[in-house]
CSV table of N, CA and C and ligand atoms in Angstrom, one decimal:
chain,number,residue,atom,x,y,z
A,1058,MET,N,15.8,7.5,-9.9
A,1058,MET,CA,15.3,5.7,-8.9
A,1058,MET,C,15.2,5.8,-7.5
A,1059,PHE,N,15.1,7.1,-7.1
A,1059,PHE,CA,15.3,7.1,-4.8
A,1059,PHE,C,14.6,8.4,-5.5
A,1060,GLU,N,14.0,9.2,-5.9
A,1060,GLU,CA,12.8,9.6,-6.0
A,1060,GLU,C,12.0,8.7,-5.9
A,1061,ARG,N,12.0,7.7,-7.2
A,1061,ARG,CA,10.5,7.5,-7.5
A,1061,ARG,C,9.9,6.5,-6.2
A,1062,LEU,N,10.8,5.9,-4.7
A,1062,LEU,CA,10.3,5.0,-4.0
A,1062,LEU,C,9.6,5.7,-2.6
A,1063,VAL,N,10.2,7.9,-3.2
A,1063,VAL,CA,8.8,8.6,-2.1
A,1063,VAL,C,8.2,8.6,-2.1
A,1064,PRO,N,7.0,8.1,-0.7
A,1064,PRO,CA,5.6,8.3,-0.8
A,1064,PRO,C,4.9,9.4,-1.3
A,1065,LYS,N,3.8,9.5,-2.0
A,1065,LYS,CA,3.3,10.9,-1.5
A,1065,LYS,C,2.8,11.3,-0.2
A,1066,LEU,N,2.9,10.2,0.6
A,1066,LEU,CA,1.5,10.3,2.2
A,1066,LEU,C,2.4,9.1,2.5
A,1067,ARG,N,3.0,9.6,4.1
A,1067,ARG,CA,3.2,9.3,5.0
A,1067,ARG,C,2.7,8.9,6.4
A,1068,VAL,N,1.7,7.5,6.9
A,1068,VAL,CA,1.0,7.8,8.4
A,1068,VAL,C,1.4,6.3,8.1
A,1069,ASN,N,0.6,5.8,10.1
A,1069,ASN,CA,1.5,4.8,10.7
A,1069,ASN,C,0.9,3.9,10.4
A,1070,THR,N,-1.0,4.3,9.9
A,1070,THR,CA,-2.0,2.7,9.6
A,1070,THR,C,-2.6,3.3,9.2
A,1071,VAL,N,-3.9,2.4,8.2
A,1071,VAL,CA,-4.4,3.0,6.7
A,1071,VAL,C,-5.4,3.7,8.1
A,1072,PHE,N,-5.8,3.6,9.1
A,1072,PHE,CA,-6.7,4.1,9.7
A,1072,PHE,C,-6.6,6.2,10.3
A,1073,ASP,N,-5.5,6.5,9.9
A,1073,ASP,CA,-4.6,7.5,9.7
A,1073,ASP,C,-4.4,8.6,8.2
A,1074,ILE,N,-5.1,7.5,7.6
A,1074,ILE,CA,-5.4,8.6,5.9
A,1074,ILE,C,-7.0,8.8,6.1
A,1075,ASP,N,-6.2,10.5,5.5
A,1075,ASP,CA,-8.0,11.0,5.4
A,1075,ASP,C,-8.4,10.4,4.1
A,1076,LEU,N,-9.4,9.7,4.7
A,1076,LEU,CA,-10.1,9.4,3.3
A,1076,LEU,C,-10.4,10.3,2.8
A,1077,GLU,N,-12.3,10.9,3.5
A,1077,GLU,CA,-12.6,12.7,3.0
A,1077,GLU,C,-12.2,13.5,2.1
A,1078,ASP,N,-11.0,14.1,3.0
A,1078,ASP,CA,-9.8,14.4,1.9
A,1078,ASP,C,-9.1,13.9,0.8
A,1079,LEU,N,-9.0,12.7,0.5
A,1079,LEU,CA,-8.4,12.1,-1.0
A,1079,LEU,C,-10.1,12.1,-1.6
A,1080,TYR,N,-11.0,11.7,-0.6
A,1080,TYR,CA,-12.2,12.2,-1.9
A,1080,TYR,C,-12.2,13.3,-2.7
A,1081,ARG,N,-12.3,13.8,-2.0
A,1081,ARG,CA,-12.7,15.5,-2.1
A,1081,ARG,C,-11.4,15.3,-3.5
A,1082,GLN,N,-10.1,15.3,-3.2
A,1082,GLN,CA,-9.3,15.8,-4.6
A,1082,GLN,C,-10.1,14.8,-5.5
A,1083,GLY,N,-10.9,13.4,-5.5
A,1083,GLY,CA,-10.6,13.4,-6.8
A,1083,GLY,C,-10.9,11.8,-7.2
A,1084,TYR,N,-10.7,11.2,-6.2
A,1084,TYR,CA,-9.5,9.8,-5.5
A,1084,TYR,C,-10.9,9.0,-5.3
A,1085,ARG,N,-10.7,7.6,-6.2
A,1085,ARG,CA,-11.9,6.7,-5.9
A,1085,ARG,C,-11.8,5.7,-5.6
A,1086,GLY,N,-10.9,5.1,-6.0
A,1086,GLY,CA,-10.2,3.8,-5.8
A,1086,GLY,C,-8.8,3.8,-5.3
A,1087,ILE,N,-9.3,2.8,-4.2
A,1087,ILE,CA,-8.3,1.8,-3.6
A,1087,ILE,C,-7.6,1.2,-3.6
A,1088,ILE,N,-5.4,0.9,-3.9
A,1088,ILE,CA,-4.9,-0.6,-4.4
A,1088,ILE,C,-4.0,-0.6,-2.8
A,1089,THR,N,-4.3,-1.3,-2.3
A,1089,THR,CA,-4.2,-2.0,-1.3
A,1089,THR,C,-2.9,-3.4,-0.8
A,1090,ASP,N,-1.7,-2.6,-0.2
A,1090,ASP,CA,-1.4,-4.4,-0.3
A,1090,ASP,C,-2.3,-5.6,1.3
A,1091,LEU,N,-1.4,-5.9,1.5
A,1091,LEU,CA,-2.3,-7.1,2.2
A,1091,LEU,C,-1.4,-7.8,3.7
A,1092,ASP,N,-0.3,-7.9,3.5
A,1092,ASP,CA,0.6,-8.7,4.4
A,1092,ASP,C,1.4,-7.0,4.9
A,1093,ASN,N,1.4,-6.9,5.8
A,1093,ASN,CA,2.1,-5.9,7.5
A,1093,ASN,C,0.8,-4.3,6.4
A,1094,THR,N,0.4,-4.0,6.2
A,1094,THR,CA,-0.1,-2.9,5.8
A,1094,THR,C,-2.1,-2.9,6.0
A,1095,LEU,N,-2.3,-4.5,5.4
A,1095,LEU,CA,-3.9,-4.2,6.2
A,1095,LEU,C,-3.7,-5.3,7.6
A,1096,VAL,N,-3.3,-6.1,7.8
A,1096,VAL,CA,-2.9,-7.1,8.8
A,1096,VAL,C,-1.6,-8.0,9.3
A,1097,GLY,N,-1.3,-7.9,10.3
A,1097,GLY,CA,0.1,-8.5,10.3
A,1097,GLY,C,0.4,-9.6,8.5
A,1098,ALA,N,1.8,-10.1,8.3
A,1098,ALA,CA,1.9,-10.7,7.6
A,1098,ALA,C,1.1,-12.6,7.5
A,1099,LYS,N,1.4,-13.0,9.1
A,1099,LYS,CA,1.0,-14.1,9.6
A,1099,LYS,C,-0.4,-14.1,10.1
A,1100,ALA,N,-0.9,-13.0,9.9
A,1100,ALA,CA,-2.7,-12.5,10.0
A,1100,ALA,C,-3.6,-13.3,9.2
A,1101,PRO,N,-4.4,-14.8,9.1
A,1101,PRO,CA,-5.0,-14.5,8.1
A,1101,PRO,C,-6.6,-13.9,7.8
A,1102,LEU,N,-6.6,-13.0,8.9
A,1102,LEU,CA,-8.5,-12.7,9.3
A,1102,LEU,C,-8.0,-11.2,9.6
A,1103,ALA,N,-8.6,-10.0,9.2
A,1103,ALA,CA,-9.3,-9.4,9.0
A,1103,ALA,C,-9.3,-8.7,10.6
A,1104,THR,N,-9.0,-8.1,11.2
A,1104,THR,CA,-9.7,-7.3,12.3
A,1104,THR,C,-10.9,-6.3,11.9
A,1105,PRO,N,-12.1,-6.4,13.8
A,1105,PRO,CA,-12.4,-5.9,13.9
A,1105,PRO,C,-12.5,-4.2,13.5
A,1106,GLU,N,-11.4,-3.7,13.7
A,1106,GLU,CA,-11.6,-2.1,13.4
A,1106,GLU,C,-11.4,-2.5,11.1
A,1107,LEU,N,-10.6,-3.4,11.4
A,1107,LEU,CA,-10.6,-3.6,10.3
A,1107,LEU,C,-11.3,-3.2,8.6
A,1108,LEU,N,-12.8,-3.9,9.4
A,1108,LEU,CA,-13.6,-4.8,8.8
A,1108,LEU,C,-14.8,-3.4,8.9
A,1109,LEU,N,-14.9,-2.2,10.3
A,1109,LEU,CA,-15.2,-1.2,10.1
A,1109,LEU,C,-14.0,-0.1,8.8
A,1110,TRP,N,-13.0,-0.1,9.0
A,1110,TRP,CA,-12.5,1.2,8.0
A,1110,TRP,C,-13.3,0.1,6.0
A,1111,PHE,N,-13.2,-0.8,6.6
A,1111,PHE,CA,-14.0,-1.0,5.3
A,1111,PHE,C,-15.2,-0.9,4.8
A,1112,ALA,N,-16.0,-1.0,5.7
A,1112,ALA,CA,-17.6,-0.3,5.4
A,1112,ALA,C,-17.5,1.4,5.3
A,1113,LYS,N,-16.1,2.1,6.7
A,1113,LYS,CA,-16.6,3.7,5.5
A,1113,LYS,C,-15.3,4.0,4.1
A,1114,VAL,N,-14.6,2.7,3.8
A,1114,VAL,CA,-14.5,3.0,2.4
A,1114,VAL,C,-15.0,2.9,1.6
A,1115,LYS,N,-15.9,2.2,1.7
A,1115,LYS,CA,-17.0,1.2,1.2
A,1115,LYS,C,-18.2,2.5,1.0
A,1116,GLU,N,-18.4,3.6,2.4
A,1116,GLU,CA,-19.5,4.2,2.1
A,1116,GLU,C,-19.3,5.6,2.0
A,1117,LEU,N,-18.0,6.0,1.5
A,1117,LEU,CA,-17.3,7.5,1.4
A,1117,LEU,C,-16.5,7.8,-0.4
A,1118,GLY,N,-17.7,5.9,-1.0
A,1118,GLY,CA,-18.0,5.7,-2.7
A,1118,GLY,C,-16.4,5.0,-3.3
A,1119,PHE,N,-15.7,5.1,-2.4
A,1119,PHE,CA,-14.5,4.4,-2.6
A,1119,PHE,C,-14.3,3.2,-3.1
A,1120,LYS,N,-14.1,2.6,-3.9
A,1120,LYS,CA,-14.0,1.0,-4.6
A,1120,LYS,C,-12.3,0.5,-4.1
A,1121,LEU,N,-12.3,-0.3,-4.1
A,1121,LEU,CA,-10.8,-1.0,-2.8
A,1121,LEU,C,-10.8,-2.0,-3.5
A,1122,ILE,N,-8.8,-3.0,-4.3
A,1122,ILE,CA,-9.2,-4.0,-3.9
A,1122,ILE,C,-7.6,-4.2,-4.2
A,1123,ILE,N,-8.0,-5.7,-2.9
A,1123,ILE,CA,-6.2,-5.7,-2.4
A,1123,ILE,C,-5.4,-6.5,-3.6
A,1124,VAL,N,-4.1,-6.2,-3.7
A,1124,VAL,CA,-2.7,-5.9,-5.0
A,1124,VAL,C,-1.9,-6.9,-4.2
A,1125,SER,N,-1.3,-7.7,-3.5
A,1125,SER,CA,-0.2,-8.5,-3.1
A,1125,SER,C,0.4,-9.8,-4.0
A,1126,ASN,N,1.6,-9.8,-3.5
A,1126,ASN,CA,2.5,-10.3,-4.6
A,1126,ASN,C,2.4,-12.5,-3.0
A,1127,ASN,N,1.4,-12.4,-2.2
A,1127,ASN,CA,1.6,-13.7,-1.7
A,1127,ASN,C,0.2,-14.5,-2.5
A,1128,ASN,N,0.9,-15.5,-2.0
A,1128,ASN,CA,0.5,-16.1,-2.5
A,1128,ASN,C,-1.8,-16.3,-2.9
A,1129,MET,N,-2.6,-17.1,-3.7
A,1129,MET,CA,-3.5,-17.3,-3.8
A,1129,MET,C,-4.8,-17.6,-2.8
A,1130,GLN,N,-3.9,-19.3,-2.0
A,1130,GLN,CA,-4.2,-19.2,-0.9
A,1130,GLN,C,-4.7,-18.6,0.5
A,1131,ARG,N,-3.2,-17.4,0.6
A,1131,ARG,CA,-3.2,-16.2,1.3
A,1131,ARG,C,-4.1,-15.4,1.2
A,1132,VAL,N,-4.2,-14.8,-0.1
A,1132,VAL,CA,-4.6,-13.6,0.0
A,1132,VAL,C,-6.4,-14.3,-0.6
A,1133,SER,N,-6.8,-15.1,-0.8
A,1133,SER,CA,-8.2,-15.2,-1.0
A,1133,SER,C,-8.9,-15.5,0.0
A,1134,ARG,N,-7.9,-16.4,0.5
A,1134,ARG,CA,-9.1,-16.5,2.4
A,1134,ARG,C,-9.2,-15.3,3.5
A,1135,PHE,N,-8.0,-14.8,3.2
A,1135,PHE,CA,-8.8,-12.9,4.0
A,1135,PHE,C,-9.8,-12.6,3.0
A,1136,ALA,N,-9.5,-12.1,1.3
A,1136,ALA,CA,-10.2,-11.4,0.6
A,1136,ALA,C,-11.8,-11.7,0.9
A,1137,THR,N,-12.0,-13.1,0.4
A,1137,THR,CA,-13.1,-14.0,-0.9
A,1137,THR,C,-14.4,-13.7,0.9
A,1138,PRO,N,-14.0,-13.8,2.1
A,1138,PRO,CA,-15.0,-13.7,3.2
A,1138,PRO,C,-16.2,-12.8,3.5
A,1139,LEU,N,-15.3,-11.3,3.0
A,1139,LEU,CA,-14.9,-10.5,3.0
A,1139,LEU,C,-15.8,-9.7,1.3
A,1140,ASN,N,-16.3,-10.2,0.3
A,1140,ASN,CA,-15.8,-9.9,-0.4
A,1140,ASN,C,-15.1,-9.4,-1.0
A,1141,ILE,N,-13.8,-8.7,-1.0
A,1141,ILE,CA,-13.0,-7.9,-1.4
A,1141,ILE,C,-12.5,-9.0,-2.6
A,1142,GLU,N,-12.1,-8.3,-4.0
A,1142,GLU,CA,-11.6,-8.2,-4.9
A,1142,GLU,C,-10.1,-8.9,-5.1
A,1143,PHE,N,-9.8,-9.0,-5.2
A,1143,PHE,CA,-8.2,-9.1,-5.8
A,1143,PHE,C,-7.2,-9.3,-6.9
A,1144,VAL,N,-5.9,-9.5,-6.4
A,1144,VAL,CA,-4.7,-10.1,-7.4
A,1144,VAL,C,-4.2,-10.6,-6.8
A,1145,HIS,N,-3.5,-11.6,-6.6
A,1145,HIS,CA,-2.6,-12.4,-5.9
A,1145,HIS,C,-1.6,-12.9,-7.0
A,1146,GLN,N,-0.4,-13.4,-5.9
A,1146,GLN,CA,1.0,-13.0,-7.5
A,1146,GLN,C,1.0,-12.1,-8.1
A,1147,ALA,N,0.4,-10.7,-7.1
A,1147,ALA,CA,1.7,-8.9,-8.1
A,1147,ALA,C,2.5,-9.7,-8.8
A,1148,ARG,N,3.8,-9.9,-8.3
A,1148,ARG,CA,4.9,-9.0,-8.6
A,1148,ARG,C,4.9,-7.7,-8.6
A,1149,LYS,N,4.6,-6.9,-7.5
A,1149,LYS,CA,4.5,-6.0,-7.8
A,1149,LYS,C,6.5,-5.5,-7.2
A,1150,PRO,N,7.3,-4.8,-8.0
A,1150,PRO,CA,7.1,-3.7,-8.5
A,1150,PRO,C,6.5,-3.3,-9.9
A,1151,SER,N,6.1,-4.5,-10.6
A,1151,SER,CA,5.1,-4.6,-12.2
A,1151,SER,C,5.1,-3.7,-12.5
A,1152,ASN,N,4.2,-2.9,-13.3
A,1152,ASN,CA,2.7,-2.3,-13.3
A,1152,ASN,C,1.6,-3.4,-14.1
A,1153,ALA,N,2.0,-4.2,-14.4
A,1153,ALA,CA,0.7,-5.2,-14.3
A,1153,ALA,C,-0.4,-4.9,-14.0
A,1154,PRO,N,0.0,-6.0,-12.5
A,1154,PRO,CA,-0.8,-6.3,-11.5
A,1154,PRO,C,-1.7,-4.4,-11.1
A,1155,PHE,N,-0.9,-3.6,-10.8
A,1155,PHE,CA,-0.7,-2.2,-11.0
A,1155,PHE,C,-2.7,-2.2,-12.3
A,1156,LEU,N,-1.8,-2.2,-13.3
A,1156,LEU,CA,-2.9,-1.9,-13.9
A,1156,LEU,C,-4.3,-2.8,-14.4
A,1157,LYS,N,-4.7,-3.8,-14.2
A,1157,LYS,CA,-5.0,-4.7,-13.2
A,1157,LYS,C,-6.4,-4.5,-13.1
A,1158,ALA,N,-6.0,-4.2,-11.4
A,1158,ALA,CA,-6.4,-3.5,-10.3
A,1158,ALA,C,-7.2,-2.5,-11.3
A,1159,MET,N,-7.0,-1.6,-11.5
A,1159,MET,CA,-7.3,0.4,-12.0
A,1159,MET,C,-8.3,0.1,-13.5
A,1160,LYS,N,-8.0,-1.6,-14.3
A,1160,LYS,CA,-9.0,-2.0,-15.2
A,1160,LYS,C,-10.7,-2.4,-14.3
A,1161,GLN,N,-10.2,-3.8,-13.0
A,1161,GLN,CA,-10.8,-4.0,-12.7
A,1161,GLN,C,-11.7,-2.7,-12.0
A,1162,MET,N,-11.3,-1.7,-11.5
A,1162,MET,CA,-12.1,-0.4,-10.5
A,1162,MET,C,-13.0,0.4,-11.3
A,1163,GLU,N,-12.4,0.4,-13.3
A,1163,GLU,CA,-13.0,0.5,-14.1
A,1163,GLU,C,-12.0,2.3,-13.3
A,1164,LEU,N,-11.5,2.5,-13.3
A,1164,LEU,CA,-10.5,3.5,-12.7
A,1164,LEU,C,-9.0,4.6,-13.8
A,1165,THR,N,-8.8,5.8,-13.1
A,1165,THR,CA,-7.9,5.6,-14.2
A,1165,THR,C,-6.1,5.9,-12.8
A,1166,PRO,N,-5.3,6.0,-13.7
A,1166,PRO,CA,-4.7,6.3,-12.5
A,1166,PRO,C,-4.9,7.9,-11.7
A,1167,GLN,N,-5.0,8.9,-12.2
A,1167,GLN,CA,-5.2,9.7,-11.1
A,1167,GLN,C,-6.0,9.8,-10.8
A,1168,GLN,N,-7.1,8.8,-10.8
A,1168,GLN,CA,-8.1,8.5,-9.4
A,1168,GLN,C,-8.0,7.7,-8.4
A,1169,THR,N,-6.8,7.1,-8.7
A,1169,THR,CA,-6.2,5.7,-7.8
A,1169,THR,C,-5.0,6.2,-6.7
A,1170,ILE,N,-5.7,5.6,-5.7
A,1170,ILE,CA,-4.4,5.6,-4.8
A,1170,ILE,C,-4.2,4.6,-4.0
A,1171,VAL,N,-2.7,4.0,-3.9
A,1171,VAL,CA,-1.9,2.7,-3.5
A,1171,VAL,C,-1.7,2.8,-2.0
A,1172,VAL,N,-1.9,1.6,-1.4
A,1172,VAL,CA,-1.1,2.1,0.0
A,1172,VAL,C,-0.6,0.5,-0.5
A,1173,GLY,N,0.8,0.5,0.7
A,1173,GLY,CA,1.0,-0.4,1.0
A,1173,GLY,C,2.5,0.2,2.1
A,1174,ASP,N,2.8,-1.3,2.9
A,1174,ASP,CA,3.8,-1.3,3.9
A,1174,ASP,C,5.2,-0.8,2.9
A,1175,GLN,N,5.9,-1.3,2.3
A,1175,GLN,CA,7.3,-0.9,1.5
A,1175,GLN,C,7.5,-0.3,0.4
A,1176,MET,N,8.6,0.3,0.4
A,1176,MET,CA,9.6,1.4,0.2
A,1176,MET,C,8.9,0.7,-2.0
A,1177,LEU,N,9.9,-1.2,-2.0
A,1177,LEU,CA,10.5,-1.0,-3.2
A,1177,LEU,C,9.3,-1.1,-3.8
A,1178,THR,N,7.6,-2.0,-3.7
A,1178,THR,CA,7.0,-2.8,-3.7
A,1178,THR,C,6.3,-1.9,-4.8
A,1179,ASP,N,5.0,-1.3,-3.3
A,1179,ASP,CA,3.9,-1.0,-3.8
A,1179,ASP,C,4.4,0.9,-3.6
A,1180,VAL,N,5.6,2.0,-3.1
A,1180,VAL,CA,5.4,2.9,-3.4
A,1180,VAL,C,5.2,3.0,-4.8
A,1181,TYR,N,7.1,2.3,-4.7
A,1181,TYR,CA,8.3,2.3,-7.0
A,1181,TYR,C,7.3,2.3,-7.5
A,1182,GLY,N,6.0,0.5,-7.4
A,1182,GLY,CA,4.9,0.7,-8.5
A,1182,GLY,C,4.2,1.8,-8.6
A,1183,GLY,N,3.5,1.8,-7.5
A,1183,GLY,CA,2.2,3.1,-8.2
A,1183,GLY,C,2.8,4.7,-8.6
A,1184,ASN,N,4.3,4.7,-7.8
A,1184,ASN,CA,4.5,5.9,-8.3
A,1184,ASN,C,5.2,6.1,-9.7
A,1185,ARG,N,5.6,4.7,-10.3
A,1185,ARG,CA,5.6,4.4,-12.0
A,1185,ARG,C,4.6,4.7,-12.9
A,1186,LEU,N,3.7,4.6,-12.2
A,1186,LEU,CA,2.2,4.8,-12.6
A,1186,LEU,C,1.7,6.1,-12.8
A,1187,GLY,N,2.2,7.0,-11.5
A,1187,GLY,CA,1.6,7.9,-11.8
A,1187,GLY,C,0.1,8.0,-10.8
A,1188,LEU,N,0.0,6.7,-9.4
A,1188,LEU,CA,-1.3,7.3,-8.5
A,1188,LEU,C,-0.1,7.7,-7.8
A,1189,TYR,N,-0.9,8.1,-6.6
A,1189,TYR,CA,-0.8,9.0,-5.1
A,1189,TYR,C,-1.3,8.0,-4.7
A,1190,THR,N,0.8,7.7,-3.9
A,1190,THR,CA,1.2,6.5,-2.5
A,1190,THR,C,0.9,7.1,-1.7
A,1191,VAL,N,0.5,6.0,-0.6
A,1191,VAL,CA,0.9,5.9,0.6
A,1191,VAL,C,1.3,5.2,0.9
A,1192,LEU,N,3.1,5.1,1.9
A,1192,LEU,CA,3.5,4.3,3.0
A,1192,LEU,C,3.2,4.1,4.1
A,1193,VAL,N,2.4,3.0,4.5
A,1193,VAL,CA,2.7,2.8,6.3
A,1193,VAL,C,3.5,2.4,7.3
A,1194,LEU,N,3.4,2.4,7.5
A,1194,LEU,CA,4.3,1.1,8.5
A,1194,LEU,C,4.1,-0.4,8.6
A,1195,PRO,N,4.5,-0.5,9.2
A,1195,PRO,CA,4.7,-2.5,8.7
A,1195,PRO,C,4.2,-2.6,10.0
A,1196,ILE,N,3.0,-3.3,10.3
A,1196,ILE,CA,2.0,-3.6,10.9
A,1196,ILE,C,3.3,-5.1,12.7
A,1197,SER,N,4.3,-5.7,11.3
A,1197,SER,CA,4.8,-6.9,12.3
A,1197,SER,C,6.3,-6.6,11.2
A,1198,VAL,N,7.5,-6.8,11.2
A,1198,VAL,CA,8.5,-7.1,10.4
A,1198,VAL,C,9.3,-8.4,11.0
A,1199,GLN,N,8.4,-8.9,12.5
A,1199,GLN,CA,9.3,-10.0,12.7
A,1199,GLN,C,9.1,-11.6,11.7
A,1200,ASP,N,7.5,-11.8,10.6
A,1200,ASP,CA,7.2,-12.9,10.6
A,1200,ASP,C,7.5,-12.4,8.7
A,1201,GLU,N,8.3,-11.2,8.3
A,1201,GLU,CA,8.7,-11.9,6.9
A,1201,GLU,C,9.4,-12.4,6.8
A,1202,GLY,N,9.0,-12.7,5.2
A,1202,GLY,CA,9.8,-13.8,4.8
A,1202,GLY,C,11.5,-13.3,4.4
A,1203,MET,N,12.1,-14.2,3.7
A,1203,MET,CA,13.1,-13.6,2.8
A,1203,MET,C,13.3,-12.4,2.3
A,1204,GLY,N,12.6,-12.3,1.2
A,1204,GLY,CA,12.2,-11.4,0.1
A,1204,GLY,C,11.8,-10.1,0.7
A,1205,THR,N,11.3,-10.7,1.8
A,1205,THR,CA,10.7,-9.1,2.7
A,1205,THR,C,12.3,-8.2,2.7
A,1206,ARG,N,13.1,-9.1,4.1
A,1206,ARG,CA,13.3,-8.9,4.2
A,1206,ARG,C,14.7,-8.2,3.2
A,1207,ILE,N,15.5,-8.6,2.5
A,1207,ILE,CA,16.1,-7.6,1.6
A,1207,ILE,C,15.7,-6.5,1.3
A,1208,ASN,N,14.5,-6.6,0.7
A,1208,ASN,CA,13.5,-4.7,0.6
A,1208,ASN,C,13.8,-4.5,1.7
A,1209,ARG,N,13.9,-4.9,2.4
A,1209,ARG,CA,13.8,-3.9,4.3
A,1209,ARG,C,15.5,-3.4,4.5
A,1210,ARG,N,16.5,-3.5,3.8
A,1210,ARG,CA,17.4,-3.6,3.7
A,1210,ARG,C,17.8,-2.5,2.8
A,1211,ILE,N,17.1,-2.9,1.3
A,1211,ILE,CA,17.4,-1.7,-0.1
A,1211,ILE,C,17.3,-1.0,1.0
A,1212,GLU,N,15.5,-0.7,1.2
A,1212,GLU,CA,14.7,0.2,1.8
A,1212,GLU,C,15.5,1.5,2.8
A,1213,ARG,N,17.0,0.5,4.1
A,1213,ARG,CA,17.3,1.0,4.5
A,1213,ARG,C,18.2,2.3,3.7
A,1214,ILE,N,18.8,1.5,3.5
A,1214,ILE,CA,20.5,2.3,2.0
A,1214,ILE,C,19.3,3.1,1.3
A,1215,ALA,N,18.2,3.3,0.2
A,1215,ALA,CA,17.6,4.8,-0.1
A,1215,ALA,C,17.2,5.2,0.8
A,1216,LEU,N,17.0,5.0,2.4
A,1216,LEU,CA,16.2,5.7,2.7
A,1216,LEU,C,17.5,6.9,3.1
A,1217,THR,N,19.1,6.2,3.5
A,1217,THR,CA,20.4,7.0,4.1
A,1217,THR,C,20.4,8.7,2.5
A,1218,ARG,N,20.1,7.8,2.2
A,1218,ARG,CA,21.0,8.3,0.1
A,1218,ARG,C,19.6,9.3,0.4
A,1219,LEU,N,18.8,9.1,1.2
A,1219,LEU,CA,17.2,10.0,0.4
A,1219,LEU,C,17.3,11.0,1.5
A,1220,ARG,N,18.0,10.7,2.7
A,1220,ARG,CA,17.7,12.0,3.6
A,1220,ARG,C,18.9,12.4,2.9
A,1221,LYS,N,20.0,12.1,3.0
A,1221,LYS,CA,21.2,13.3,2.1
A,1221,LYS,C,21.1,14.2,1.0
A,1222,GLN,N,19.8,14.1,0.6
A,1222,GLN,CA,19.2,14.2,-1.1
A,1222,GLN,C,18.3,15.5,0.0
A,1223,GLY,N,18.1,15.5,0.7
A,1223,GLY,CA,17.6,16.5,1.0
A,1223,GLY,C,15.7,16.2,0.4
A,1224,LEU,N,15.6,14.7,0.1
A,1224,LEU,CA,14.2,14.2,-0.8
A,1224,LEU,C,13.1,13.5,0.7
A,1225,TRP,N,13.6,13.3,2.1
A,1225,TRP,CA,13.1,12.8,2.9
A,1225,TRP,C,13.6,13.9,4.3
A,1226,HIS,N,12.3,14.0,4.9
A,1226,HIS,CA,12.5,14.0,6.4
A,1226,HIS,C,12.2,14.7,7.5
A,1227,GLU,N,12.4,13.7,8.0
A,1227,GLU,CA,12.6,13.9,9.5
A,1227,GLU,C,10.8,14.0,10.0
A,1228,GLU,N,11.0,15.7,10.5
A,1228,GLU,CA,9.5,15.5,10.7
A,1228,GLU,C,8.8,16.0,10.1
A,1229,GLU,N,8.8,14.9,8.7
A,1229,GLU,CA,7.0,14.3,8.8
A,1229,GLU,C,7.1,12.9,8.5
A,1230,ASN,N,7.7,11.8,9.0
A,1230,ASN,CA,8.1,10.9,10.0
A,1230,ASN,C,6.9,10.9,10.5
A,1231,PRO,N,5.6,9.4,10.8
A,1231,PRO,CA,5.5,9.4,11.7
A,1231,PRO,C,5.4,9.0,12.7
A,1232,LYS,N,4.8,9.2,14.4
A,1232,LYS,CA,5.1,9.4,15.2
A,1232,LYS,C,5.4,8.4,15.4
B,237,MG,MG1,3.2,-5.4,2.6
């Protein structure tokens, strides 16, 4: 269980992901979380820097879909103006939203990357299906709801265990 909380890659932000390298390795699709991964949990719209990142993702040949546990209104307001497909109220870490997203992208688990800021939802869900999981640092934990705050507490407990088991090395930690 605890090993499944360990991401394949840890970075500070989505901008630190080496997209070219992942494309060379055969990855073709990105399932990304929204809140605190792309923008802060209370930020309704994409930043200019993020718009450039979306353009780069597309230009390299990746498909991208947002999979969020947040509601229709929140996710649609962000994604619809950008013509980005999304799955809302996803109930990550359950398998269903990940499978749905891959089906929509017409990609296999071997071709798919998951990006998110939470070990219990994004990483655990992605690892269970054998996807390439990327953990980013949360953009801002100040605006997080109760459920996420509980998850963060469990994350800290899990991290202590993983460190003891030698499955989490500080030197890999982002700056
Ligand atoms: Mg999140």
